[in-house]
PDB file of C-alpha atoms in Angstrom:
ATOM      1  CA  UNK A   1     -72.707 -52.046  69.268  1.00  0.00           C
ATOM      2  CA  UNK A   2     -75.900 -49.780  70.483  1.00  0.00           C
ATOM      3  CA  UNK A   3     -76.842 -49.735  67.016  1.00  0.00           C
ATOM      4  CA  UNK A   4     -77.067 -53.723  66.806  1.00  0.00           C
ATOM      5  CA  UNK A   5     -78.454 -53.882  70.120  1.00  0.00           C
ATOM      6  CA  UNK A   6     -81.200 -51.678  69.416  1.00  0.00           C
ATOM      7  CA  UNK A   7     -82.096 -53.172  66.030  1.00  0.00           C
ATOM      8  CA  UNK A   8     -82.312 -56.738  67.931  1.00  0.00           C
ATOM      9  CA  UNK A   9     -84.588 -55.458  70.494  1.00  0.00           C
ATOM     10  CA  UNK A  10     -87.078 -54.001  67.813  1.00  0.00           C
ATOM     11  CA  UNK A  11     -86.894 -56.880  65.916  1.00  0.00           C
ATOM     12  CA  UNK A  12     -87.725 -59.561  68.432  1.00  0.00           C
ATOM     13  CA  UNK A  13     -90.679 -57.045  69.730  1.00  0.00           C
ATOM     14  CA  UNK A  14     -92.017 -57.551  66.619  1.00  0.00           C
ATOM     15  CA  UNK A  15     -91.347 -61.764  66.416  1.00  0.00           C
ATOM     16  CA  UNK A  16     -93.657 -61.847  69.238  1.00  0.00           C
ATOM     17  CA  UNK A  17     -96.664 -59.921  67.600  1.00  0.00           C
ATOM     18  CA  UNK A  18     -99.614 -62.538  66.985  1.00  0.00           C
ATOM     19  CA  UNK A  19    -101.978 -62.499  64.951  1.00  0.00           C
ATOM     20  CA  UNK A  20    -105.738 -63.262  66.120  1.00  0.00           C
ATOM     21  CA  UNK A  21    -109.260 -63.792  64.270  1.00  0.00           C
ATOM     22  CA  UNK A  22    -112.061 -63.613  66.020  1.00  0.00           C
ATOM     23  CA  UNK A  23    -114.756 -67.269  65.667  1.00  0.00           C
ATOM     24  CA  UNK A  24    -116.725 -66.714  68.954  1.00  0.00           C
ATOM     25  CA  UNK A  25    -116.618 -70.884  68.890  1.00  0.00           C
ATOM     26  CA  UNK A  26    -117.794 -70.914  72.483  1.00  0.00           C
ATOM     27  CA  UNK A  27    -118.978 -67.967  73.642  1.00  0.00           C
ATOM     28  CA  UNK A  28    -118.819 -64.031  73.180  1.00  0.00           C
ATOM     29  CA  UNK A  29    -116.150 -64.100  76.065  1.00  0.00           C
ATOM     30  CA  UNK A  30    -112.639 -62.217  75.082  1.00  0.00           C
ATOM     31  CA  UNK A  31    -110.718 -64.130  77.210  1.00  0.00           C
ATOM     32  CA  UNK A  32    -111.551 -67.730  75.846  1.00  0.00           C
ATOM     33  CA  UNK A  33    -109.004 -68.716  73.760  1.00  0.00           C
ATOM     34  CA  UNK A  34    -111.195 -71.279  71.601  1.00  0.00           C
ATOM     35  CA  UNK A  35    -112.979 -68.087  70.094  1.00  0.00           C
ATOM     36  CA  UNK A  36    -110.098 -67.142  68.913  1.00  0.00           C
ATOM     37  CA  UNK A  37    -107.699 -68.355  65.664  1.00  0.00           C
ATOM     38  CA  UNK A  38    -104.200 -67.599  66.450  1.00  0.00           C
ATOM     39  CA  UNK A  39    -102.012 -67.712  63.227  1.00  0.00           C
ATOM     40  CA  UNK A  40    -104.604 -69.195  61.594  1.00  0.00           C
ATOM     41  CA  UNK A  41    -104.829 -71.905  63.750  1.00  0.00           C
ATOM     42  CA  UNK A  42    -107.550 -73.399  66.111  1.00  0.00           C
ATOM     43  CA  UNK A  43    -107.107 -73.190  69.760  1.00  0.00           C
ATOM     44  CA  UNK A  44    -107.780 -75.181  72.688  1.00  0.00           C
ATOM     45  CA  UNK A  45    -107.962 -73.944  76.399  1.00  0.00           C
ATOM     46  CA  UNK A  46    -104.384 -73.759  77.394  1.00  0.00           C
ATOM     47  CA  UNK A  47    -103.933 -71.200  74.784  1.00  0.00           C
ATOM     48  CA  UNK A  48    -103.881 -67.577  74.835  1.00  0.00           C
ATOM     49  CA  UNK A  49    -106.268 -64.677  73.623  1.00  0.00           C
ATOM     50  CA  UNK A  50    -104.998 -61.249  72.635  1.00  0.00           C
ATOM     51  CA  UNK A  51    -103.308 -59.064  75.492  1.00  0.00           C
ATOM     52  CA  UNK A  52    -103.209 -61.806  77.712  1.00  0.00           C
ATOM     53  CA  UNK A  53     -99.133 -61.681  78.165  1.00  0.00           C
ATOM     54  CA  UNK A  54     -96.648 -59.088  77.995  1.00  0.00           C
ATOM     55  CA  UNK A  55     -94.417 -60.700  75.497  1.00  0.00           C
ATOM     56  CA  UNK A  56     -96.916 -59.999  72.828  1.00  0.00           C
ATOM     57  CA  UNK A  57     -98.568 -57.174  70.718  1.00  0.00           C
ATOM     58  CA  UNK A  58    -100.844 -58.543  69.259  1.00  0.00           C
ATOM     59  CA  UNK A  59    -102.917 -57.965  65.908  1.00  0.00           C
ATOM     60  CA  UNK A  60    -106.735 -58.470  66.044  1.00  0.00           C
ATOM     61  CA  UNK A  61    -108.876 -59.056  63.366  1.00  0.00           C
ATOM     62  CA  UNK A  62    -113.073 -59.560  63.794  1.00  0.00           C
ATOM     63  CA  UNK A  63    -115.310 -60.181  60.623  1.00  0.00           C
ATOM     64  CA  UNK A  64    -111.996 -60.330  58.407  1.00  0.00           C
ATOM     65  CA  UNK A  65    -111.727 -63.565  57.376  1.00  0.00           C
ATOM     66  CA  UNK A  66    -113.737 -65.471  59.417  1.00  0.00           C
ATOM     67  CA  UNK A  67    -117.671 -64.981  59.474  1.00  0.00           C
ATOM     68  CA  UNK A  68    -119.097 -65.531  63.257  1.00  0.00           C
ATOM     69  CA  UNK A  69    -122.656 -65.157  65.255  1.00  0.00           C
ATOM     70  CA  UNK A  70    -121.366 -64.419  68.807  1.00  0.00           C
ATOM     71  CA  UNK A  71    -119.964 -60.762  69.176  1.00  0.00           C
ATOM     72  CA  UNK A  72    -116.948 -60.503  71.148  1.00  0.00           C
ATOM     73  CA  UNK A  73    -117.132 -58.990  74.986  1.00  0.00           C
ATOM     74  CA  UNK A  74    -114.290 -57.465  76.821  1.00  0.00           C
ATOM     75  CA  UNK A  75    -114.579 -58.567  80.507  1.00  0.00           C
ATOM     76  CA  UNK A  76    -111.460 -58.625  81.541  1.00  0.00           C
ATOM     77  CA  UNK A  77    -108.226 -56.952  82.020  1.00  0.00           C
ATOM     78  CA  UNK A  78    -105.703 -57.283  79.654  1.00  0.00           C
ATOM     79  CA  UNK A  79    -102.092 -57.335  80.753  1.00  0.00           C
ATOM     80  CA  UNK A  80    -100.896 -55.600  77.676  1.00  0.00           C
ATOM     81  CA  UNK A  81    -102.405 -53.722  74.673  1.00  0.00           C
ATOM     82  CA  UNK A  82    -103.151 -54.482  71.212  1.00  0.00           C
ATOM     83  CA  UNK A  83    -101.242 -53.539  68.258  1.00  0.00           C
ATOM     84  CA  UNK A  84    -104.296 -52.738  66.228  1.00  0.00           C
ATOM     85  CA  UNK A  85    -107.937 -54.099  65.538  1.00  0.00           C
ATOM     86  CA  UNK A  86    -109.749 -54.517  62.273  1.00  0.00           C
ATOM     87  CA  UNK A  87    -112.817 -55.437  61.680  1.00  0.00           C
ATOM     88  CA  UNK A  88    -114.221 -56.958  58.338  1.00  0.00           C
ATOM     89  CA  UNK A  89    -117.802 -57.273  56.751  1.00  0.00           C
ATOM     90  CA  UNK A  90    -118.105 -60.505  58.486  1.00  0.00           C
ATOM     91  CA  UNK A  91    -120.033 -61.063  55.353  1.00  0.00           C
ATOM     92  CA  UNK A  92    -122.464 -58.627  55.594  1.00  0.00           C
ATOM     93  CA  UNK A  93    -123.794 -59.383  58.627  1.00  0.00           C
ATOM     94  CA  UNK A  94    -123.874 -56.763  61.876  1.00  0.00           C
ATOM     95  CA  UNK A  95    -121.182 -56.905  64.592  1.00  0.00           C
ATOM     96  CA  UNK A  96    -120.989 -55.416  67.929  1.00  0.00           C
ATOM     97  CA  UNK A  97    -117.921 -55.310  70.147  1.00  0.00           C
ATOM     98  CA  UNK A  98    -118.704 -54.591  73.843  1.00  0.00           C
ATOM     99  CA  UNK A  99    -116.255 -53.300  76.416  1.00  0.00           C
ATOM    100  CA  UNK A 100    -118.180 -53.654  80.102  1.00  0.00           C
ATOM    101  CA  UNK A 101    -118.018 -51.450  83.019  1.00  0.00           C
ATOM    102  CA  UNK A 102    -114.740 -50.330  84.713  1.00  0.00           C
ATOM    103  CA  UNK A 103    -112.402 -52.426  82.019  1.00  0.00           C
ATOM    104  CA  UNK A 104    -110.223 -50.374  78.818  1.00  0.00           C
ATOM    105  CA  UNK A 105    -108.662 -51.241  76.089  1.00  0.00           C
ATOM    106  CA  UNK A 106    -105.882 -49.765  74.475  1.00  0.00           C
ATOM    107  CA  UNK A 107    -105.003 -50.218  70.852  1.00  0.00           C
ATOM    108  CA  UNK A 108    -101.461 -48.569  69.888  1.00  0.00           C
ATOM    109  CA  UNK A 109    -101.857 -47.816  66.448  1.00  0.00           C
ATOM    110  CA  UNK A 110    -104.978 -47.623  65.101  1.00  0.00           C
ATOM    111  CA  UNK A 111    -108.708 -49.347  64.421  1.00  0.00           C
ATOM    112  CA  UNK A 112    -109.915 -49.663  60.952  1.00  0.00           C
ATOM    113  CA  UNK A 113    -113.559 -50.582  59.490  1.00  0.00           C
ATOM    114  CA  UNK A 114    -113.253 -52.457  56.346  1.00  0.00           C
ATOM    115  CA  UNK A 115    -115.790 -51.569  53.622  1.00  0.00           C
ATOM    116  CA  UNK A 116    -117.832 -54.139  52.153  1.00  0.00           C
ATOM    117  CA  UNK A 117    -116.468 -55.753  48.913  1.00  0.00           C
ATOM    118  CA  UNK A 118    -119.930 -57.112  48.161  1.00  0.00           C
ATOM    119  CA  UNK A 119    -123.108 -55.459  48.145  1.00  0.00           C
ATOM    120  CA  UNK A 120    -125.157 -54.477  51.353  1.00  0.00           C
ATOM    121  CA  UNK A 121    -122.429 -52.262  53.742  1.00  0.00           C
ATOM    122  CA  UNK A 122    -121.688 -53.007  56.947  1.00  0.00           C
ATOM    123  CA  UNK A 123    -122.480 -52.043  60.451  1.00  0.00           C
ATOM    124  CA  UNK A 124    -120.466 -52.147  63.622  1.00  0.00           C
ATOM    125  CA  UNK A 125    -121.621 -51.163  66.982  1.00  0.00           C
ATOM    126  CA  UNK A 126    -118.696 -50.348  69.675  1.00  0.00           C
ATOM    127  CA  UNK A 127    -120.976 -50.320  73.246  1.00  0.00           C
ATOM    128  CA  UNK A 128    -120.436 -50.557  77.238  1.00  0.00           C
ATOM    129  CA  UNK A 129    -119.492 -49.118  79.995  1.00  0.00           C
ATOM    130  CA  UNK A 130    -115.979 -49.403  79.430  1.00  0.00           C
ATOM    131  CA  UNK A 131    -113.276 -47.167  77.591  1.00  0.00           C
ATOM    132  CA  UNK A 132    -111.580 -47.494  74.155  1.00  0.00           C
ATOM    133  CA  UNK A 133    -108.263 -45.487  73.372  1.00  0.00           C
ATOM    134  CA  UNK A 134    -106.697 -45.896  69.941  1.00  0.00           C
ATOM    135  CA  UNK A 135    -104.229 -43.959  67.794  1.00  0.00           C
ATOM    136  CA  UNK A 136    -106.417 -43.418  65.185  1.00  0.00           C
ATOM    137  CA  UNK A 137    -109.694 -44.560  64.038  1.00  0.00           C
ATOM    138  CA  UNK A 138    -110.085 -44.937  60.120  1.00  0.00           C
ATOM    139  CA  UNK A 139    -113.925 -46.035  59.034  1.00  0.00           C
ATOM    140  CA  UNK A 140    -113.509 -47.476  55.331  1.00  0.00           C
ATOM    141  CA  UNK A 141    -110.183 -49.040  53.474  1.00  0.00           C
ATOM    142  CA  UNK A 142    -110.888 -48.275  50.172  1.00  0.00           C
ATOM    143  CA  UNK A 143    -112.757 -51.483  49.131  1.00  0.00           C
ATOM    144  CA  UNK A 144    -115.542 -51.015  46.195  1.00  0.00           C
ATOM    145  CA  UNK A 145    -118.263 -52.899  46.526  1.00  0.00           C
ATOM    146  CA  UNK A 146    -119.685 -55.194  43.673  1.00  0.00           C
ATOM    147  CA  UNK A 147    -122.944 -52.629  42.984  1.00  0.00           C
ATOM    148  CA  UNK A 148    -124.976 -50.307  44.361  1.00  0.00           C
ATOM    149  CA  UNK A 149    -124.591 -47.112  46.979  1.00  0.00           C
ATOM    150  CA  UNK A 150    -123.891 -48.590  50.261  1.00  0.00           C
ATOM    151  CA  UNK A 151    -123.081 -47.678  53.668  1.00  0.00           C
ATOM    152  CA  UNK A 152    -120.057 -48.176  56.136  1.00  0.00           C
ATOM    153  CA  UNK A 153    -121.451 -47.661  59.240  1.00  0.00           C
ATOM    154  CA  UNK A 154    -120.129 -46.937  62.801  1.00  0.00           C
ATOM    155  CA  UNK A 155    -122.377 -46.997  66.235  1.00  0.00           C
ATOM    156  CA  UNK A 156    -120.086 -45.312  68.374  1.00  0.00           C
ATOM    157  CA  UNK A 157    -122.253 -45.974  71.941  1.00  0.00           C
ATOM    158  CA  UNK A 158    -119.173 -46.634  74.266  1.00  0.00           C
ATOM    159  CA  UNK A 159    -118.896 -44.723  77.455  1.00  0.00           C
ATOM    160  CA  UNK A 160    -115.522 -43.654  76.067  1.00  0.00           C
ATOM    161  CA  UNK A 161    -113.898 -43.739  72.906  1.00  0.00           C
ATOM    162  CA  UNK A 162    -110.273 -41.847  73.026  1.00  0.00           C
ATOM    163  CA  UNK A 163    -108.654 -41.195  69.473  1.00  0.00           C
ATOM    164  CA  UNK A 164    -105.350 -39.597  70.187  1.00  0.00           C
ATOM    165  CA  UNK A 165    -104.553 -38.596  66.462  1.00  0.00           C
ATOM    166  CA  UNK A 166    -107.310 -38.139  63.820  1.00  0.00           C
ATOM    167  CA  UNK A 167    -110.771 -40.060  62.873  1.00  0.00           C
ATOM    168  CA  UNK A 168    -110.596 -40.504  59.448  1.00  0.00           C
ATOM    169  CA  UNK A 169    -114.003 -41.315  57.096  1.00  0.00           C
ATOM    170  CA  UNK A 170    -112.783 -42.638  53.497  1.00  0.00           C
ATOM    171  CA  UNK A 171    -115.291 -42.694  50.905  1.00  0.00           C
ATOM    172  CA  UNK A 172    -114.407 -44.251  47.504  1.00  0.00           C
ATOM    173  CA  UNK A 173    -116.048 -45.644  44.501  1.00  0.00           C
ATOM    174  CA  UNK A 174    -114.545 -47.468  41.210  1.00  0.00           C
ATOM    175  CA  UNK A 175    -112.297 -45.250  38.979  1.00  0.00           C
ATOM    176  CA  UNK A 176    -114.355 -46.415  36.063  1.00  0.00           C
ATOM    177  CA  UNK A 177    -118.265 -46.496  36.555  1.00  0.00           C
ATOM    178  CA  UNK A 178    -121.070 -44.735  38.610  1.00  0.00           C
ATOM    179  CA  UNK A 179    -123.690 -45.606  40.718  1.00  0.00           C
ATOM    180  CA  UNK A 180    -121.220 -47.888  43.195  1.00  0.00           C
ATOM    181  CA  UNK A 181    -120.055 -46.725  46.691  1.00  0.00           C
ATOM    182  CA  UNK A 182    -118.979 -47.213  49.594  1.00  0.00           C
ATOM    183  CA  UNK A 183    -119.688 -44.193  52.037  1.00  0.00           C
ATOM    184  CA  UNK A 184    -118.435 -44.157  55.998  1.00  0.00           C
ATOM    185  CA  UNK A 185    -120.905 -43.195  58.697  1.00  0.00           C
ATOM    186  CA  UNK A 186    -119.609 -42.408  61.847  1.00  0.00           C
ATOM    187  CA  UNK A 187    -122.808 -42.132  64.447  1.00  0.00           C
ATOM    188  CA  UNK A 188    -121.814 -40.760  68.453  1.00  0.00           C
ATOM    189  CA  UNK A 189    -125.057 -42.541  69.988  1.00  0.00           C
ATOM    190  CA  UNK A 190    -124.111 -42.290  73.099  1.00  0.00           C
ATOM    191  CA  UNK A 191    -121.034 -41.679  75.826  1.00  0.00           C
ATOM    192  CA  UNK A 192    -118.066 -39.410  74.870  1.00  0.00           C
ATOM    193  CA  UNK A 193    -116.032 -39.285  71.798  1.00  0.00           C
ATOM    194  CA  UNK A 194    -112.388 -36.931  72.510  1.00  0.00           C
ATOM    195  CA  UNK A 195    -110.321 -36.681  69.227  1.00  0.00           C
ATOM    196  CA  UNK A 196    -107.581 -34.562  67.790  1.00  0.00           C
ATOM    197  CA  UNK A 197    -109.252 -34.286  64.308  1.00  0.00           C
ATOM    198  CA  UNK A 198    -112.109 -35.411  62.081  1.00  0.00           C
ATOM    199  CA  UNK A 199    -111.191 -35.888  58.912  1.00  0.00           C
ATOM    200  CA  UNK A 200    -112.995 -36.668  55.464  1.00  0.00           C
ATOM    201  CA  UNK A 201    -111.252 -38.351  52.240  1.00  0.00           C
ATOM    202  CA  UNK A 202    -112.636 -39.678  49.152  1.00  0.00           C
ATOM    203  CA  UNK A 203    -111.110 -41.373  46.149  1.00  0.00           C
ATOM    204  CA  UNK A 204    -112.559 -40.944  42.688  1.00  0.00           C
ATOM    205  CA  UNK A 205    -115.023 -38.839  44.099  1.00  0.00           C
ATOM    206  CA  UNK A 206    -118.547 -39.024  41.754  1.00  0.00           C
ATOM    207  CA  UNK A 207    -122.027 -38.274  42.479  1.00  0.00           C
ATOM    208  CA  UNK A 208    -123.334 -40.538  45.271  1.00  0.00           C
ATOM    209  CA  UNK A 209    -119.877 -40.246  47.100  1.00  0.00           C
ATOM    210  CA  UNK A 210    -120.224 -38.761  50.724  1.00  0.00           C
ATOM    211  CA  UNK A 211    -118.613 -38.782  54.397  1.00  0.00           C
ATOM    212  CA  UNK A 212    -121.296 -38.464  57.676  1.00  0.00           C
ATOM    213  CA  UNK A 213    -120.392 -37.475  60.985  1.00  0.00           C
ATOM    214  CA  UNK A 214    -123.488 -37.290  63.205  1.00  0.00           C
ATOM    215  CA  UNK A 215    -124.086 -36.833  67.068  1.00  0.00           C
ATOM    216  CA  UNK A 216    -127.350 -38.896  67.149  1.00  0.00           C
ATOM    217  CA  UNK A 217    -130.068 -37.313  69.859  1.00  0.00           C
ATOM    218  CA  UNK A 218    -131.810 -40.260  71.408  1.00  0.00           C
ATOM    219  CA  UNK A 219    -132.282 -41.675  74.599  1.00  0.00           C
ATOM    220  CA  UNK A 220    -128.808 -41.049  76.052  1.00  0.00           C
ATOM    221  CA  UNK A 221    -126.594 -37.651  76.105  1.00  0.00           C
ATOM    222  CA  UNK A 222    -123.552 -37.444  73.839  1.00  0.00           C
ATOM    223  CA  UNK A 223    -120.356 -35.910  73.812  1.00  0.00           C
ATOM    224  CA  UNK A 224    -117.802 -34.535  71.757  1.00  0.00           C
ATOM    225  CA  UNK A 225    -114.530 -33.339  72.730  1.00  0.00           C
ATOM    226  CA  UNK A 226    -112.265 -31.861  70.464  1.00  0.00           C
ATOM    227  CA  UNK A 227    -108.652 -31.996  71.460  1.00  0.00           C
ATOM    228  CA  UNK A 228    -106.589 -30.494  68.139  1.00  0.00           C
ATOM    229  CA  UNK A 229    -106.125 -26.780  67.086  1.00  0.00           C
ATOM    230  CA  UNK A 230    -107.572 -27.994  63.489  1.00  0.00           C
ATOM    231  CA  UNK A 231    -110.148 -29.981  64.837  1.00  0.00           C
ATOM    232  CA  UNK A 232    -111.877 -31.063  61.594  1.00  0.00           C
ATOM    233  CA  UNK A 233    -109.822 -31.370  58.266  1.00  0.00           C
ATOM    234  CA  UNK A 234    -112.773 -31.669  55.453  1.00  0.00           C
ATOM    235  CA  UNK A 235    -112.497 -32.666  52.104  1.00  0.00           C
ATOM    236  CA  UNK A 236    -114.491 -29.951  49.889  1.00  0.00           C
ATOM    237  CA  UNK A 237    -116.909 -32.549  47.886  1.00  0.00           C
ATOM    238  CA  UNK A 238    -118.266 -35.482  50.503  1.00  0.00           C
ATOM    239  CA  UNK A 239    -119.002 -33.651  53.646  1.00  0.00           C
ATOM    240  CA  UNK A 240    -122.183 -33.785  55.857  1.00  0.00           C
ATOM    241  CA  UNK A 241    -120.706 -33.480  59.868  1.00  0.00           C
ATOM    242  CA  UNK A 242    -123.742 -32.895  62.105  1.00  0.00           C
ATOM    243  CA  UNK A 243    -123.122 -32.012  65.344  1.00  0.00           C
ATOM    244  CA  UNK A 244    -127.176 -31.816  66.375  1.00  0.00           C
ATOM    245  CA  UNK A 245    -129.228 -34.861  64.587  1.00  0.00           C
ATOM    246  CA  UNK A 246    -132.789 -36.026  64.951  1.00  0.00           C
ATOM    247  CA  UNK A 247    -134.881 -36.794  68.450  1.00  0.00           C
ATOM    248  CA  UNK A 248    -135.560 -34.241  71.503  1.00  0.00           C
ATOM    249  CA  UNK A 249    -135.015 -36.529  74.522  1.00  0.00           C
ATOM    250  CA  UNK A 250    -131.346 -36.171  75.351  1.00  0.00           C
ATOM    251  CA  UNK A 251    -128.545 -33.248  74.950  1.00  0.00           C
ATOM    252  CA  UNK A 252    -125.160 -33.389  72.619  1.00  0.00           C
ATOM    253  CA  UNK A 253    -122.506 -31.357  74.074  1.00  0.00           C
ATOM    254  CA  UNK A 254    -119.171 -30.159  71.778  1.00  0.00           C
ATOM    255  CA  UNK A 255    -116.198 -28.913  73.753  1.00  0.00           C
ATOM    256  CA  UNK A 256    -113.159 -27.215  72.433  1.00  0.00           C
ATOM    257  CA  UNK A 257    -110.470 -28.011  74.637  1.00  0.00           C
ATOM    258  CA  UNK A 258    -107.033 -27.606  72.524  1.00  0.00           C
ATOM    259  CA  UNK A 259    -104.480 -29.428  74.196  1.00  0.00           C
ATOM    260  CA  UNK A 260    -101.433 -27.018  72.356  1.00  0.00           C
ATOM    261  CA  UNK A 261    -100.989 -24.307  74.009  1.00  0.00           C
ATOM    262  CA  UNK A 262     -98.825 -22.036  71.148  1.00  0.00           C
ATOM    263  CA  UNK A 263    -101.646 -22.370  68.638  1.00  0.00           C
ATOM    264  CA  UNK A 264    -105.165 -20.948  68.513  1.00  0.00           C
ATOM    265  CA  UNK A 265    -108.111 -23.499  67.938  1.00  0.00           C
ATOM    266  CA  UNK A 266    -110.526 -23.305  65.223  1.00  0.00           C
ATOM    267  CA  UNK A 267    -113.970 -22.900  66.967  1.00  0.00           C
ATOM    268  CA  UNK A 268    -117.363 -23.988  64.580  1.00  0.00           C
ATOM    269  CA  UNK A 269    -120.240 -22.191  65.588  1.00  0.00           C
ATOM    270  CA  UNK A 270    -122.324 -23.493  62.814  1.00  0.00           C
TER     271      UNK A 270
END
C-alpha cells in the first residue's frame, strides 16, 4: 500500500544517516576522510566525509567525543547537507570551524553547543567568508559543570549565519547547590546574523545564572536581521541582549524585516 511504501522510504532515509566525529588526523581539511571517524571507526582515503554523497544525511559531531588540535575548514562543496552538527568541549580547549569564501553549508535540523561538564567553559568560533544556514541554533544542553561559574561561549564571525527557526541560549545550574553554572554567550563579531527569534531559557535558575546576546563593535560591521513577528522570546530572570557593545571603530545594524505578512512585528527601540 501507500502507507507501506511511504514508511519504507522514511525508514531507509534514515539507514543511510552516518554518523561522523571530527580527529583532524591529517589536516584541518573537511573533505579528508582520515580526519574524520565514521561510526566510530577510523578511515582511510577511499572513504567518505560528511555531505560528500546524496545517499546520506549525515550527523556531525566536533569536540564530542574526540579531543583534536586542527580545526575543521569547509573548502568544498558538499553534494548534500547535514542532518545536524554538535560540537563538544573538546575538553576544554577552543575550537573554530571555518567556512571559506563562496562555499555554504546547510544543516537541516539544528546546531547545538554542548556545555562543559568540567570546569573552565568552552569557546567556539564559527568564521569565513562563507554562509551557514541551520534550523535552529541552541548554545548550551543542559550539562552542569563540576564547579565554578563558567561560560558557554559563541564567536559568531561568519559572513552569514541563517537560523530559520529560533536561537536558543540555555542557562542551567545543579538543582541542589549554588555557585555552579553554565551560562551561554552568543557574540555577532562580525558578518550578518538573520533569525526568526532569540530566545533565553534557564533551568533551576539561582544567582549567577544568566543568558548574553551581544553585537560586539570592533574592527568589522555587524548585522542583525530579525525575520519573526516575536523576534526575541526572553525568559524574565537571565537576560542581558545587547544590541550596541564596547569599541567605536565599526557600526552594528538591526533590521526588522517580518517575513509574515498577517501579523505585526514587535519593534525594540531600547
Amino acid at each position: 500500500s501507500l502507507a507501506v511504501c511511504l514508511f519504507l522510504v522514511l525508514f531507509a532515509g534514515d539507514s543511510f544517516a552516518a554518523n561522523y566525529d571530527w580527529v583532524g588526523t591529517l589536516s584541518s581539511d573537511w573533505a579528508t576522510p582520515q580526519n574524520w571517524l565514521k561510526g566510530g571507526n577510523t578511515q582511510n582515503a577511499s572513504g567518505t566525509y560528511p555531505g560528500q554523497t546524496i545517499t546520506t544525511t549525515d550527523v556531525v559531531r566536533i569536540g564530542v567525543n574526540n579531543n583534536f588540535t586542527l580545526s575543521p575548514v569547509l573548502s568544498t562543496t558538499l553534494a548534500n547537507n547535514i542532518r545536524s552538527i554538535e560540537f563538544g568541549d573538546n575538553g576544554g580547549n577552543d575550537m573554530t570551524f571555518t567556512i571559506n569564501t563562496t562555499f555554504s553549508l546547510t544543516v537541516t535540523n539544528g546546531i547545538t553547543q554542548d556545555d562543559n561538564g568540567g570546569t573552565g567553559g568552552i569557546t567556539t568560533t564559527i568564521m569565513g567568508g562563507g554562509t551557514l544556514n541551520c534550523k535552529t541554533f541552541n548554545v548550551g544542553d543542559g550539562t552542569n559543570p563540576n564547579s565554578g561559574n563558567n561560560s558557554t561561549i559563541i564567536n559568531c564571525n561568519i559572513n552569514s549565519l541563517v537560523v530559520t527557526n529560533a536561537l536558543t541560549l540555555n542557562s542551567t545550574s545543579p538543582f541542589f547547590g549554588n555557585g555552579r553554572t553554565n551560562n551561554p554567550v552568543f557574540n555577532l563579531n562580525s558578518g550578518t546574523l538573520s533569525v526568526n527569534n532569540i530566545a533565553t531559557a534557564d533551568a533551576n535558575w539561582k544567582t549567577g545564572n544568566s543568558c548574553t546576546f551581544k553585537m560586539c563593535i570592533g574592527t568589522a560591521a555587524n548585522t542583525l536581521i530579525l525575520l519573526g513577528s516575536t523576534p526575541f522570546t526572553l525568559d524574565n530572570n537571565v537576560n542581558n541582549i545587547d544590541l550596541v557593545s564596547g569599541g567605536t571603530v565599526s557600526q552594528s545594524t538591526v533590521i526588522y524585516a517580518n517575513t509574515n505578512a498577517s501579523t505585526n512585528q514587535t519593534i525594540y527601540t531600547s
